[in-house]
Short mmCIF file of C-alpha atoms in Angstrom, two decimals:
data_model
loop_
_atom_site.label_atom_id
_atom_site.label_comp_id
_atom_site.label_asym_id
_atom_site.label_seq_id
_atom_site.Cartn_x
_atom_site.Cartn_y
_atom_site.Cartn_z
CA VAL A 1208 164.57 133.83 128.48
CA ILE A 1209 167.76 133.13 126.56
CA VAL A 1210 170.41 130.55 127.35
CA SER A 1211 172.75 133.09 128.98
CA ASP A 1212 169.95 133.98 131.44
CA LEU A 1213 170.21 130.48 132.89
CA SER A 1214 172.72 129.84 135.66
CA PRO A 1215 175.28 127.08 135.01
CA LYS A 1216 173.31 124.93 137.46
CA GLY A 1217 170.01 125.77 135.77
CA LEU A 1218 171.42 124.89 132.34
CA ASN A 1219 172.83 121.61 133.63
CA GLU A 1220 169.58 120.66 135.36
CA ARG A 1221 167.62 121.15 132.16
CA LEU A 1222 170.11 119.25 130.02
CA VAL A 1223 170.24 116.22 132.28
CA GLY A 1224 166.60 116.44 133.33
CA THR A 1225 163.71 116.92 130.93
CA GLY A 1226 165.93 118.45 128.25
CA LEU A 1227 166.80 121.99 127.22
CA GLY A 1228 164.39 123.44 124.66
CA LEU A 1229 165.98 125.87 122.21
CA HIS A 1230 164.41 128.01 119.52
CA VAL A 1231 166.72 127.42 116.56
CA GLY A 1232 165.44 129.40 113.59
CA PRO A 1233 161.82 128.29 113.06
CA PHE A 1234 162.30 125.05 115.00
CA VAL A 1235 162.16 124.02 118.63
CA VAL A 1236 164.94 121.58 119.42
CA ARG A 1237 165.02 119.80 122.75
CA VAL A 1238 168.40 118.45 123.84
CA ARG A 1239 169.00 116.00 126.63
CA THR A 1240 172.53 115.05 127.64
CA SER A 1241 174.90 114.62 130.53
CA ILE A 1242 177.98 115.16 128.39
CA PRO A 1243 179.94 118.19 129.69
CA SER A 1244 181.43 119.22 126.31
CA ILE A 1245 177.96 119.60 124.78
CA GLU A 1246 176.89 121.65 127.79
CA ARG A 1247 179.97 123.87 127.44
CA GLY A 1248 179.36 124.27 123.69
CA ILE A 1249 175.74 125.29 124.25
CA ALA A 1250 176.69 127.71 127.03
CA THR A 1251 179.28 129.41 124.80
CA LEU A 1252 177.85 129.21 121.29
CA TYR A 1253 174.10 129.23 121.92
CA SER A 1254 174.11 131.84 124.70
CA ALA A 1255 171.81 134.23 122.77
CA PHE A 1256 169.27 131.56 121.73
CA PRO A 1257 165.76 131.78 123.21
CA VAL A 1258 164.89 128.96 125.60
CA ALA A 1259 161.64 127.16 124.81
CA SER A 1260 159.17 126.46 127.57
CA GLU A 1261 158.31 122.92 128.64
CA SER A 1262 154.91 123.12 126.99
CA GLU A 1263 156.05 124.14 123.51
CA PHE A 1264 155.79 121.72 120.62
CA VAL A 1265 159.15 120.13 119.93
CA ASP A 1266 160.27 119.60 116.33
CA PHE A 1267 163.38 117.59 117.14
CA TRP A 1268 164.15 115.61 120.29
CA LEU A 1269 167.89 114.97 120.45
CA GLU A 1270 169.60 112.87 123.05
CA PHE A 1271 173.35 112.33 123.41
CA SER A 1272 174.68 109.80 125.86
CA PRO A 1273 177.92 107.96 126.54
CA VAL A 1274 178.05 104.42 125.13
CA ARG A 1275 177.77 102.02 128.04
CA GLY A 1276 179.85 98.91 128.62
CA LEU A 1277 183.52 98.08 128.77
CA ARG A 1278 184.29 100.34 125.82
CA GLN A 1279 183.73 103.43 127.94
CA LEU A 1280 186.82 102.50 129.94
CA VAL A 1281 189.06 102.16 126.90
CA ARG A 1282 187.73 104.39 124.15
CA PRO A 1283 184.73 106.32 125.45
CA GLN A 1284 182.12 107.12 122.81
CA VAL A 1285 178.98 109.20 122.40
CA GLN A 1286 175.81 108.05 120.72
CA PHE A 1287 172.99 110.12 119.29
CA SER A 1288 169.34 109.14 119.65
CA PHE A 1289 166.51 110.73 117.70
CA ASP A 1290 162.95 109.69 118.44
CA GLY A 1291 164.34 106.52 119.95
CA LEU A 1292 166.40 105.70 116.84
CA ARG A 1293 170.18 105.74 116.56
CA PRO A 1294 170.87 106.88 113.00
CA PHE A 1295 174.63 107.43 113.40
CA VAL A 1296 177.44 105.17 114.49
CA PRO A 1297 178.88 106.31 117.84
CA LEU A 1298 181.77 108.80 117.74
CA PRO A 1299 184.62 109.40 120.17
CA LEU A 1300 183.28 111.11 123.27
CA ASN A 1301 185.52 114.14 122.70
CA HIS A 1302 183.68 114.76 119.40
CA ALA A 1303 180.32 115.05 121.12
CA PHE A 1304 179.74 118.72 120.30
CA PRO A 1305 180.51 118.37 116.56
CA MET A 1306 178.15 115.38 116.63
CA PHE A 1307 175.46 117.60 118.16
CA GLU A 1308 175.87 120.06 115.27
CA TRP A 1309 175.93 117.34 112.60
CA ALA A 1310 172.90 115.70 114.17
CA MET A 1311 170.94 118.93 113.98
CA ASN A 1312 171.91 119.34 110.31
CA TRP A 1313 170.79 115.78 109.66
CA CYS A 1314 167.45 116.25 111.41
CA ILE A 1315 166.64 119.33 109.33
CA ALA A 1316 167.92 118.02 106.00
CA LYS A 1317 166.19 114.69 106.44
CA HIS A 1318 162.86 115.71 107.93
CA VAL A 1319 161.98 119.28 106.97
CA HIS A 1320 160.12 119.53 103.69
CA GLN A 1321 158.01 122.65 104.16
CA TYR A 1322 161.03 124.52 102.77
CA LEU A 1323 163.21 123.90 99.76
CA ILE A 1324 166.56 123.18 101.42
CA ILE A 1325 169.84 123.79 99.66
CA HIS A 1326 173.31 123.06 100.97
CA ALA A 1327 174.54 126.64 101.01
CA ALA A 1328 175.57 129.54 103.22
CA VAL A 1329 173.31 132.59 103.29
CA ILE A 1330 174.16 136.12 104.37
CA GLU A 1331 172.10 139.30 104.16
CA ARG A 1332 172.52 143.04 104.07
CA ASP A 1333 169.89 145.75 103.56
CA GLY A 1334 167.20 143.10 103.24
CA MET A 1335 168.85 141.34 100.29
CA ALA A 1336 170.48 137.96 100.64
CA VAL A 1337 173.38 136.17 98.99
CA ILE A 1338 173.08 132.40 98.68
CA MET A 1339 176.44 130.68 98.41
CA PRO A 1340 176.27 127.02 97.48
CA GLY A 1341 179.61 125.32 97.19
CA ALA A 1342 181.35 122.00 97.12
CA PRO A 1343 183.33 121.02 100.24
CA GLY A 1344 186.63 122.88 100.20
CA ALA A 1345 185.34 125.71 98.02
CA GLY A 1346 185.71 128.16 100.88
CA LYS A 1347 182.00 128.78 101.43
CA SER A 1348 182.06 128.67 105.25
CA THR A 1349 185.32 130.65 105.48
CA LEU A 1350 183.94 133.38 103.26
CA CYS A 1351 180.65 133.35 105.16
CA ALA A 1352 182.42 133.58 108.55
CA VAL A 1353 184.53 136.51 107.42
CA LEU A 1354 181.64 138.41 105.81
CA VAL A 1355 179.38 138.10 108.86
CA ASN A 1356 182.15 139.82 110.79
CA ARG A 1357 182.16 142.63 108.21
CA GLY A 1358 178.60 143.89 108.29
CA TRP A 1359 176.62 141.01 106.83
CA ARG A 1360 173.97 139.15 108.81
CA LEU A 1361 174.26 135.38 109.14
CA LEU A 1362 171.22 133.36 108.10
CA THR A 1363 173.03 130.03 107.86
CA ASP A 1364 176.39 128.58 106.92
CA GLU A 1365 174.92 125.24 105.88
CA LEU A 1366 171.18 125.02 105.15
CA ALA A 1367 169.49 127.61 102.96
CA MET A 1368 165.72 127.25 103.50
CA ILE A 1369 163.41 128.78 100.90
CA VAL A 1370 159.80 129.53 101.77
CA GLU A 1371 157.44 128.31 99.06
CA ARG A 1372 154.75 130.97 99.23
CA ASP A 1373 156.94 134.05 98.77
CA GLY A 1374 160.44 132.83 97.89
CA THR A 1375 162.01 134.44 100.96
CA LEU A 1376 164.75 132.80 103.01
CA MET A 1377 164.04 131.41 106.47
CA PRO A 1378 167.00 132.21 108.73
CA ILE A 1379 168.46 129.50 110.90
CA PRO A 1380 171.53 131.18 112.38
CA ARG A 1381 173.68 128.66 114.22
CA PRO A 1382 177.38 128.34 114.99
CA VAL A 1383 179.51 128.45 111.83
CA SER A 1384 181.46 125.25 111.42
CA LEU A 1385 185.04 125.86 110.34
CA LYS A 1386 187.59 123.26 109.40
CA ASN A 1387 191.36 122.97 109.39
CA GLU A 1388 193.23 126.04 108.02
CA SER A 1389 190.09 128.14 107.82
CA ILE A 1390 189.88 128.25 111.64
CA GLU A 1391 193.07 130.28 111.96
CA ILE A 1392 192.25 132.38 108.90
CA VAL A 1393 188.91 133.45 110.38
CA ARG A 1394 190.43 134.04 113.84
CA ASN A 1395 192.89 136.44 112.24
CA TYR A 1396 190.18 138.27 110.30
CA ALA A 1397 187.78 138.45 113.19
CA PRO A 1398 189.72 138.72 116.44
CA GLY A 1399 186.51 139.69 118.24
CA ALA A 1400 184.62 136.56 117.19
CA VAL A 1401 183.85 133.96 119.85
CA PHE A 1402 184.98 130.41 119.15
CA GLY A 1403 184.15 127.17 120.86
CA GLU A 1404 186.59 124.39 121.59
CA LEU A 1405 188.91 122.92 118.98
CA PHE A 1406 188.08 119.33 118.01
CA LEU A 1407 191.00 117.40 116.57
CA ASP A 1408 190.89 114.38 114.27
CA THR A 1409 187.17 114.41 113.55
CA LYS A 1410 185.91 112.81 110.34
CA LYS A 1411 186.23 116.28 108.79
CA GLY A 1412 189.66 117.05 110.26
CA THR A 1413 190.07 119.72 112.92
CA VAL A 1414 186.78 121.49 113.58
CA ALA A 1415 185.88 124.63 115.52
CA HIS A 1416 182.63 126.57 115.69
CA MET A 1417 182.23 130.33 115.56
CA LYS A 1418 179.39 131.79 117.59
CA PRO A 1419 176.72 133.55 115.51
CA ALA A 1420 176.35 137.26 116.30
CA ASP A 1421 173.63 137.96 118.88
CA ASP A 1422 172.00 140.31 116.35
CA SER A 1423 171.68 137.47 113.81
CA VAL A 1424 170.02 135.25 116.43
CA ARG A 1425 167.64 138.03 117.52
CA ARG A 1426 166.61 138.68 113.90
CA ALA A 1427 165.93 135.02 113.12
CA LYS A 1428 162.34 135.83 112.11
CA GLU A 1429 163.32 138.45 109.49
CA ARG A 1430 163.14 136.75 106.12
CA PRO A 1431 165.04 138.50 103.35
CA HIS A 1432 164.59 138.04 99.63
CA PRO A 1433 167.37 136.25 97.79
CA ALA A 1434 169.14 138.59 95.37
CA TRP A 1435 172.37 136.85 94.41
CA LEU A 1436 173.44 133.28 93.85
CA ILE A 1437 177.20 133.14 94.11
CA MET A 1438 179.24 129.96 93.74
CA PRO A 1439 182.55 130.64 95.53
CA ARG A 1440 185.72 128.85 94.50
CA TYR A 1441 188.95 129.38 96.39
CA ILE A 1442 191.76 129.28 93.83
CA PRO A 1443 195.27 130.07 95.11
CA GLY A 1444 196.63 133.19 93.42
CA SER A 1445 193.35 134.14 91.75
CA PRO A 1446 192.23 137.77 91.91
CA ALA A 1447 188.70 138.14 93.28
CA THR A 1448 186.51 137.85 90.18
CA LEU A 1449 182.75 137.69 89.81
CA ARG A 1450 181.82 136.05 86.52
CA PRO A 1451 178.17 136.01 85.38
CA ALA A 1452 177.00 132.41 85.15
CA SER A 1453 174.37 130.65 83.05
CA LYS A 1454 171.10 130.61 84.98
CA ALA A 1455 170.13 127.27 83.50
CA GLN A 1456 173.42 125.70 84.56
CA PHE A 1457 173.03 127.28 87.98
CA CYS A 1458 169.57 125.73 88.28
CA LEU A 1459 171.13 122.31 87.69
CA GLN A 1460 173.88 122.97 90.21
CA MET A 1461 171.37 124.15 92.80
CA ALA A 1462 169.34 120.98 92.25
CA ASN A 1463 172.49 118.96 92.91
CA ASN A 1464 173.01 120.93 96.11
CA SER A 1465 169.41 120.55 97.26
CA PHE A 1466 168.48 118.05 99.94
CA ASN A 1467 164.84 117.79 98.99
CA TYR A 1468 163.94 119.19 95.57
CA ASN A 1469 163.23 115.63 94.42
CA ILE A 1470 160.93 115.05 97.39
CA LEU A 1471 159.09 118.29 96.67
CA ASP A 1472 158.84 117.08 93.05
CA GLU A 1473 157.43 119.60 90.54
CA GLN A 1474 156.90 122.18 93.29
CA GLY A 1475 160.60 121.87 94.23
CA PHE A 1476 161.64 122.33 90.61
CA ASN A 1477 159.46 125.41 90.23
CA MET A 1478 160.86 126.86 93.46
CA LEU A 1479 164.40 126.28 92.21
CA ALA A 1480 163.66 127.83 88.83
CA ASP A 1481 161.88 130.81 90.45
CA LEU A 1482 164.86 131.33 92.75
CA VAL A 1483 167.40 131.25 89.94
CA GLU A 1484 165.23 133.45 87.73
CA ARG A 1485 164.96 136.24 90.27
CA CYS A 1486 168.64 136.23 91.32
CA ASP A 1487 171.81 137.40 89.64
CA CYS A 1488 174.03 134.33 89.25
CA TYR A 1489 177.79 134.42 89.47
CA ASP A 1490 180.79 132.16 89.77
CA PHE A 1491 183.21 133.77 92.20
CA TYR A 1492 186.93 133.03 92.14
CA TYR A 1493 189.11 134.35 94.94
CA SER A 1494 192.22 133.83 96.99
CA ASP A 1495 192.48 137.06 98.99
CA LEU A 1496 189.77 137.65 101.58
CA ASN A 1497 190.22 141.45 101.60
CA GLN A 1498 189.49 141.51 97.88
CA ALA A 1499 186.54 139.16 98.40
CA ILE A 1500 185.06 141.44 101.07
CA GLN A 1501 185.38 144.37 98.66
CA VAL A 1502 183.58 142.50 95.89
CA PHE A 1503 180.70 141.61 98.20
CA ASP A 1504 180.48 145.17 99.47
CA ASN A 1505 180.12 146.35 95.87
CA LEU A 1506 177.27 144.01 94.97
CA ARG A 1507 174.46 145.95 93.38
CA ARG A 1508 170.84 145.13 93.99
CA PRO A 1509 169.43 143.30 90.94
CA ASP A 1510 166.82 145.33 89.07
CA ASN A 1511 164.35 142.49 88.84
CA ASN A 1512 164.08 141.85 92.55
CA ALA A 1513 161.40 142.57 95.08
CA SER A 1514 162.98 145.19 97.25
CA HIS A 1515 161.76 144.74 100.78
CA PRO A 1516 162.27 142.05 103.37
CA GLU A 1517 159.33 140.76 105.34
CA VAL B 20 169.30 98.16 58.62
CA SER B 21 170.06 101.50 56.98
CA SER B 22 170.11 104.70 59.01
CA THR B 23 167.14 106.04 57.04
CA SER B 24 164.87 103.41 58.60
CA LYS B 25 165.54 104.53 62.13
CA ARG B 26 162.83 106.45 63.93
CA TYR B 27 163.34 108.47 67.08
CA GLY B 28 160.72 108.99 69.76
CA CYS B 29 160.45 110.13 73.37
CA ASN B 30 160.39 107.39 75.93
CA GLU B 31 156.91 106.82 77.25
CA GLY B 32 157.56 107.97 80.80
CA PHE B 33 159.11 111.29 79.83
CA ASP B 34 156.87 113.92 81.40
CA PRO B 35 158.54 117.31 81.13
CA VAL B 36 158.00 120.63 82.88
CA TRP B 37 159.85 123.35 80.97
CA ARG B 38 161.30 126.62 82.22
CA LYS B 39 163.09 129.16 80.08
CA LEU B 40 166.02 130.83 81.83
CA GLU B 41 167.80 133.51 79.80
CA GLY B 42 167.61 131.77 76.43
CA GLU B 43 168.28 128.27 77.73
CA PHE B 44 165.72 125.72 78.80
CA VAL B 45 165.67 123.73 81.98
CA VAL B 46 163.41 120.73 82.04
CA PHE B 47 162.20 118.65 84.96
CA ASP B 48 161.10 115.12 84.14
CA LYS B 49 158.20 114.41 86.50
CA ASN B 50 158.62 110.72 85.92
CA SER B 51 162.29 110.34 86.82
CA GLY B 52 162.79 113.50 88.90
CA ASP B 53 165.82 114.37 86.74
CA ILE B 54 166.63 117.91 85.63
CA TYR B 55 168.31 118.72 82.30
CA CYS B 56 169.48 121.87 80.58
CA PHE B 57 168.95 122.24 76.82
CA ASP B 58 169.29 124.89 74.15
CA ARG B 59 166.32 125.99 72.09
CA GLY B 60 167.05 123.58 69.25
CA THR B 61 167.04 120.53 71.50
CA ARG B 62 163.87 121.71 73.18
CA GLU B 63 162.10 122.03 69.83
CA LEU B 64 163.44 118.63 68.80
CA LEU B 65 162.14 117.04 71.99
CA GLN B 66 158.76 118.64 71.56
CA LEU B 67 158.55 117.20 68.04
CA LEU B 68 159.42 113.75 69.32
CA GLN B 69 156.85 113.98 72.08
CA LYS B 70 154.14 114.22 69.43
CA ASP B 71 155.43 111.57 67.07
CA SER B 72 158.37 109.28 66.41
CA LEU B 73 160.28 110.53 63.38
CA PRO B 74 163.24 109.65 61.18
CA ALA B 75 166.25 111.99 61.34
CA GLU B 76 165.49 113.49 57.92
CA ALA B 77 162.00 114.55 58.99
CA ILE B 78 163.36 116.01 62.21
CA GLU B 79 165.88 118.04 60.20
CA THR B 80 163.24 119.36 57.83
CA ARG B 81 160.88 120.38 60.61
CA LEU B 82 163.61 121.91 62.76
CA SER B 83 164.88 123.88 59.78
CA SER B 84 161.44 125.44 59.48
CA ILE B 85 160.88 126.01 63.22
CA LEU B 86 164.32 127.49 63.86
CA ASP B 87 164.40 129.29 60.49
CA VAL B 88 167.81 127.88 59.55
CA GLU B 89 169.14 126.24 56.37
CA PRO B 90 168.75 122.44 56.26
CA ASP B 91 172.49 122.11 55.65
CA GLU B 92 175.22 119.84 57.02
CA VAL B 93 175.50 122.02 60.15
CA LEU B 94 171.89 121.25 61.02
CA VAL B 95 172.35 117.58 60.17
CA GLY B 96 175.37 117.41 62.52
CA TYR B 97 173.47 119.26 65.22
CA VAL B 98 170.50 116.88 65.03
CA GLU B 99 172.75 113.81 65.04
CA SER B 100 174.58 115.07 68.09
CA ALA B 101 171.38 116.02 69.95
CA LEU B 102 169.74 112.66 69.22
CA ARG B 103 172.82 110.81 70.43
CA GLU B 104 172.88 112.83 73.66
CA LEU B 105 169.14 112.40 74.31
CA ALA B 106 169.41 108.65 73.72
CA ARG B 107 172.39 108.46 76.08
CA ARG B 108 170.27 110.14 78.76
CA GLU B 109 167.47 107.67 78.01
CA ILE B 110 165.00 110.43 77.21
CA ILE B 111 164.44 109.13 73.67
CA SER B 112 164.81 105.74 72.08
CA VAL B 113 165.42 104.51 68.56
CA SER B 114 163.25 102.03 66.73
CA ASN B 115 163.85 100.38 63.36
CA THR B 116 161.05 100.26 60.83
#
């Protein structure tokens, strides 16, 4: 059963009742809420996600509810509860869906340590993956959103998860979060893509989410090998240029982008170094997305890489 | 105190795991959790200082032999610069004898 198999009434009853269980990548997330915008977001953006049964083990129990009291009459707010805790300050009620997405990121980044987790987008083609770490504003999510509409499979736009025993990447395809100008840019490049609602004046500016392709969601158990580490940098006027980068420097940058290498300690360091060693590392400067697409299409499989996905 | 009486040694907690990546060395300090990137010369220097605390002149002589380079002013400048950087990162410390 996937979310789109549920009737609107069935979806609502689960969300307000015992919670809707969703298989999100390798995790089971159970969501309980009565907030209509979260329900609409799930119906639109998570329509292809498998529904978990009541008896399945739940990794993350998320609850979103309106803040009670007089405030709800003046400036209604939403609060997030996780295992009975409230780790975030409440947000305006009309930002409930972005809060749902941020909460899920937080749960994974904060609590999942069976994988090395790096703040990066990951896309795959022919069993070989590109990991794209990047500072905010570097154009990582924009590039990712465009490429997954041009033949690449989405693994994540936010949380690259590396499996310790074989160095493969665990997919966790979820809606791609786009901000400000990049929303219109991606709409123009991918007129067929499905978008959720537009959220104005969030803490990250205007935010919209692009639905992951059904194929990416269906293939969430296929773990590709990483082949390229590419650090994108949007530079106005720059031709699309891939420049080989120092692996040692890349290792340091990846450590800075990792949520948990320090928790994983020596094992985390070895995983990082193994990852960098087996990938081709590039800095990527671009301004024109057509040129960027061309560069990615021309990527050649590194010689030193294992060649088959799991 | 003259500069010749200074000895350089690794700080006690420094507990490195080394990885060579295309001619450069990345090191993870198990004690602090920090990661650093060094060239071969600095790696050799650090490995010397892990065994013993040494004055700069002895470091220069030994590095000259290990790296097979002349013990000239270039090497002296290199060692001075590396020692300064390692001290700034609190990986080594200086003692006066």
